[in-house]
Amino acid sequence: MKFTALPACPRFVSCAATVMAIACAHFAHAAPQQQQLADRARQVAEQMALCPIKAMPASLDAGFVAPQTDVKFEATLLNTLDRPVKCVRSAPSCTCTTVDMLGKEIPAGGTLKVPLSMRTSGATGEKSAQVVLMFDGVPGLVELSIKAEVTYPVRGIQLSVGADGKQRRDPFINAFDNKANVTGEITVESIDGKSFRIMSVGGAAPVFVDYNPAEQGPRESYRVRYDFSSLPCERVPKYLVIETDRADARLIDMRVRHECTKISANFGFAQYRENVGVMAPGATKVFEVEIKHANGVRIDSVTSTDPRVDAKLLDQKSGAEDGLLVRVSVTARADATGMVLTPLRFVGVGPDPKRPVPAGQPAATMPRESDFLIYLKIEAPVPQLQAKPVTDATPKEVPAAVRTAVLAPASIPTDARVNAEKITTLGAPNVPSRVIQPLPVILRIADRAEDVPMDAARFAAAKMAVSKGLAFMRATQGPNGGWMESTAAKATDQSKPSAAVPNAVTALALKAFAQAGFPAKTDINARKALAFVTAGTQVAGAFQPDLGGGLANYVASMVLMGLAAQQDPALAMEMETVRTWLVKNQWDQSQGISPNADWFGGAGYGSHGRPDLSNTQLMLDALHDAGVSTDDPAVQRALVFVQRTQNVKSNDASWAQHGNADGGFAYTAANGGESFASEVAGEGRYGEKMPPETRALRSYGSMTYAGFKSLLYAGLAPNDPRVTAAFDWIRSHWTFTENPGLGSQGLYYYLHAAARALNASGAISVTVINDAAQAGTQEKASETPGNNGSARNWRNDMTDALLASQRADGSWVNSADRWQEGQPELVTLYALLALEEVLKPVTQSQ
């Protein structure tokens, strides 16, 4: 969006005069555009300098953003006066901008946070918006601004030489200023470094330069020829439409500037085309067209000029700044196919768009019609994968030798590292006689929206968010190939910080890069990360995840996940080494721990660390990713520990017997049990502030998803009472904006665990309960208003939550910095891995 200059004005004492000057600027046409922009910027800066209200910051450059997304920005306004001031004018530059400031008061010497958002359109290119704020009785103004480069992950450019002799990368074909460009070549490239194929250009087969698609694989960049020289004037396209095989960039366009492609609309469209995308025959899509300076404009009909597409006017309503928002539907005919590039004809009444009528003045209107361009591809959808319930999986018998290995009592004394006095003796564990194999391990995200049961627009936005997040990770990679290279941190209850944090975080990054299609074999950042992890976990030629520190199990689990995600047979020996270490680290009979001890089957921090569900679920994540079977003895031992952390009456631990049997999970069963949710609720982490005869532990979100997932990874069927109890807790605490029971603490750890768990469940949607009876005596952490009994697409909900919290630089961070969630590198990886679970394709077994 371009803005014209403010007319010359004195240093205003009244803000009202400034408002008038800005309003007049919309109709100024005398100066060249660049000079207008420069003049406007200078005059706004002068007015902001006069104003005693200061913005910190006043602007945001969001970089690359996807079409049809909300760019969010929060400014802080500081009142430098010794009296309060009230906002008397809030003037957004376009209907795409939302801000709520009118009538708000800033106290003397105080501050006020101002959330601002800009909705990007379906058109690509530079997008910017401003909001001018004025305050009662003070000079000058405050301008808040957002700008972004709206683009798909694939874009077209044309290289040219500017008047200054420097090479330019124009996002359009300029055959107007340079007549020779009626024929030439363009470059089509991905902005996230991911390979793709070009399927068509202008509806025809692409003509490549130095590339043979029959002999060569996908690339990140192509040079493609075009030729308009033989076309009659009316057939020169206004936009060159390029089709790719990327689900998040199926269709993109380049404006063709040519003497035959001038756009002169009789209505003041904010943009002149809409990318409708790919449609199935018979399908309908709805979009909104904005008409600017629409005083006196009324649209009576919208029709298609192509017989393959029907268009319909749905409704129209007033927008900001005298705009009109027109909602239109387009429907592909049932027998239609192919690429469509066609005008929609808007018919109605209105003033001359070159001489718009100011708001509040009577409009001299007359019948008018104007064309608005749309483009789309009509194609029959690829047959959907048939969803089958996971309960169709055939159970298999757990070998007798495995059950014996799990249930056998310890034959040696308890390990000297363990304080045996703290161990609680429980009843004999419940080891299943039959298990089912979980869903196949998938370690790559989908390329096509139709392979994932979620909204296609969200699929594209989620893919873009992953690209931005990985770009942030690339930018913050340390000189040695790791992330958080100088960070040390204390694990829970550990006495000294561990220097192994970078190894754990970098191993997670290995997985995030590989699942997005950037394994170490082909990606330089991932290759450096793999070398960093390998060097950091080797001591004298042996695997040592955290020599003398408390994070050994975390590091080993994340290393195994990172290695498994590479899908590289050359790493099989390294994977087996790490798997063996993890199994030996598990508390079992080999350390003198019998199956009836509350430590049995778990994994914990450090060499003396009592086991907990967080460590144990990460171990199971790693074994699952590495393809370890559900009937493996290590998995079944872990199941013994996991089920003892569940708040159900079948758990014979005293805290569970006293509890509300809500089906959720606590932090650990060891040493009598612990729960951070009990700590937050004021009952003590160990429940020690409750009367001994009623001592219970509270369930909470991150551990319940961890426990639910672990039950599935251990082969329990979806109709097992322990599984259904956990799932009911999840359904009655449905939220992705907080960690139920802990609020913001551990939020992104929670989201990652939730995404893995819900993917493992095979669920497409989740029917939310939000019934107070489900919560028993424990208050629920959160409710989703209006969702009681509704079926929620968990992928859509998860995507919305993560997109809303992604920062402009592509990162995520938690304002509650407990458990290292104040570190953007770690939190960004949690968010990326959660989104990648969302984006993984649904398999036949689902």
mmCIF file of C-alpha atoms in Angstrom, residues 211-218:
data_model
loop_
_atom_site.group_PDB
_atom_site.id
_atom_site.type_symbol
_atom_site.label_atom_id
_atom_site.label_comp_id
_atom_site.label_asym_id
_atom_site.label_seq_id
_atom_site.Cartn_x
_atom_site.Cartn_y
_atom_site.Cartn_z
ATOM 1 C CA TYR A 211 17.304 -27.456 -16.848
ATOM 2 C CA ASN A 212 15.755 -30.707 -18.078
ATOM 3 C CA PRO A 213 12.902 -31.862 -15.798
ATOM 4 C CA ALA A 214 13.008 -35.374 -17.277
ATOM 5 C CA GLU A 215 16.604 -35.865 -16.182
ATOM 6 C CA GLN A 216 17.054 -33.585 -13.175
ATOM 7 C CA GLY A 217 15.379 -33.454 -9.781
ATOM 8 C CA PRO A 218 13.599 -30.569 -8.047
#
